[in-house]
Amino acid sequence: MKDPQKNILLGSYYLSQLISEFKELPLALAAYNAGKYRLKQWVSLFNSGDLVEFTENIPYRETRKYVQKVLKSYWQYRAINGLLVNHDGRMSGE
């Protein structure tokens, strides 16, 4: 597919479907990068419920770095737009 606009649209749609299915952004990002099958394997093998721990233990280095990089950018853009995390974990500005 050589149409960047179409690629962005389809990629965004697919990611939104993964977020709906897995309910957590780190899980959706891992599925987006490595595939749903791999993510489901990893969750069944070593999911303690702690998303930070899960992200740090993703077996595929490429996927682990991808998830960490996207999450870092996500939080930076939220901060730029005034959507910070409160002490109780809720988002402010929403």
mmCIF file of C-alpha atoms in Angstrom, residues 11-57:
data_model
loop_
_atom_site.group_PDB
_atom_site.id
_atom_site.type_symbol
_atom_site.label_atom_id
_atom_site.label_comp_id
_atom_site.label_asym_id
_atom_site.label_seq_id
_atom_site.Cartn_x
_atom_site.Cartn_y
_atom_site.Cartn_z
ATOM 1 C CA GLY A 11 -3.553 1.455 10.961
ATOM 2 C CA SER A 12 -5.589 3.725 13.247
ATOM 3 C CA TYR A 13 -8.701 1.627 12.723
ATOM 4 C CA TYR A 14 -6.824 -1.612 13.460
ATOM 5 C CA LEU A 15 -5.251 -0.144 16.610
ATOM 6 C CA SER A 16 -8.665 1.049 17.821
ATOM 7 C CA GLN A 17 -9.985 -2.494 17.349
ATOM 8 C CA LEU A 18 -7.079 -3.889 19.375
ATOM 9 C CA ILE A 19 -7.679 -1.350 22.153
ATOM 10 C CA SER A 20 -11.346 -2.387 22.250
ATOM 11 C CA GLU A 21 -10.380 -6.049 22.432
ATOM 12 C CA PHE A 22 -7.524 -5.878 24.955
ATOM 13 C CA LYS A 23 -8.722 -2.836 26.980
ATOM 14 C CA GLU A 24 -5.184 -1.632 27.775
ATOM 15 C CA LEU A 25 -2.954 0.425 25.483
ATOM 16 C CA PRO A 26 0.297 -1.496 26.203
ATOM 17 C CA LEU A 27 -1.406 -4.786 25.329
ATOM 18 C CA ALA A 28 -2.935 -3.329 22.168
ATOM 19 C CA LEU A 29 0.435 -1.931 21.084
ATOM 20 C CA ALA A 30 2.148 -5.279 21.650
ATOM 21 C CA ALA A 31 -0.555 -7.006 19.583
ATOM 22 C CA TYR A 32 -0.236 -4.355 16.864
ATOM 23 C CA ASN A 33 3.511 -4.968 16.615
ATOM 24 C CA ALA A 34 3.840 -8.714 17.217
ATOM 25 C CA GLY A 35 0.338 -9.985 16.464
ATOM 26 C CA LYS A 36 -2.622 -10.995 18.603
ATOM 27 C CA TYR A 37 -1.524 -14.629 18.750
ATOM 28 C CA ARG A 38 1.845 -13.751 20.303
ATOM 29 C CA LEU A 39 0.281 -11.309 22.747
ATOM 30 C CA LYS A 40 -2.215 -13.919 23.930
ATOM 31 C CA GLN A 41 0.661 -16.372 24.466
ATOM 32 C CA TRP A 42 2.613 -13.840 26.512
ATOM 33 C CA VAL A 43 -0.405 -12.870 28.611
ATOM 34 C CA SER A 44 -1.145 -16.512 29.407
ATOM 35 C CA LEU A 45 2.491 -17.191 30.333
ATOM 36 C CA PHE A 46 3.457 -14.220 32.443
ATOM 37 C CA ASN A 47 0.774 -11.645 33.053
ATOM 38 C CA SER A 48 0.806 -10.568 36.704
ATOM 39 C CA GLY A 49 -1.705 -7.796 36.019
ATOM 40 C CA ASP A 50 1.035 -5.160 36.298
ATOM 41 C CA LEU A 51 1.257 -3.513 32.865
ATOM 42 C CA VAL A 52 4.661 -1.930 33.523
ATOM 43 C CA GLU A 53 6.104 -5.304 34.516
ATOM 44 C CA PHE A 54 4.430 -6.961 31.540
ATOM 45 C CA THR A 55 5.855 -4.366 29.143
ATOM 46 C CA GLU A 56 9.364 -4.759 30.549
ATOM 47 C CA ASN A 57 9.157 -8.542 30.124
#
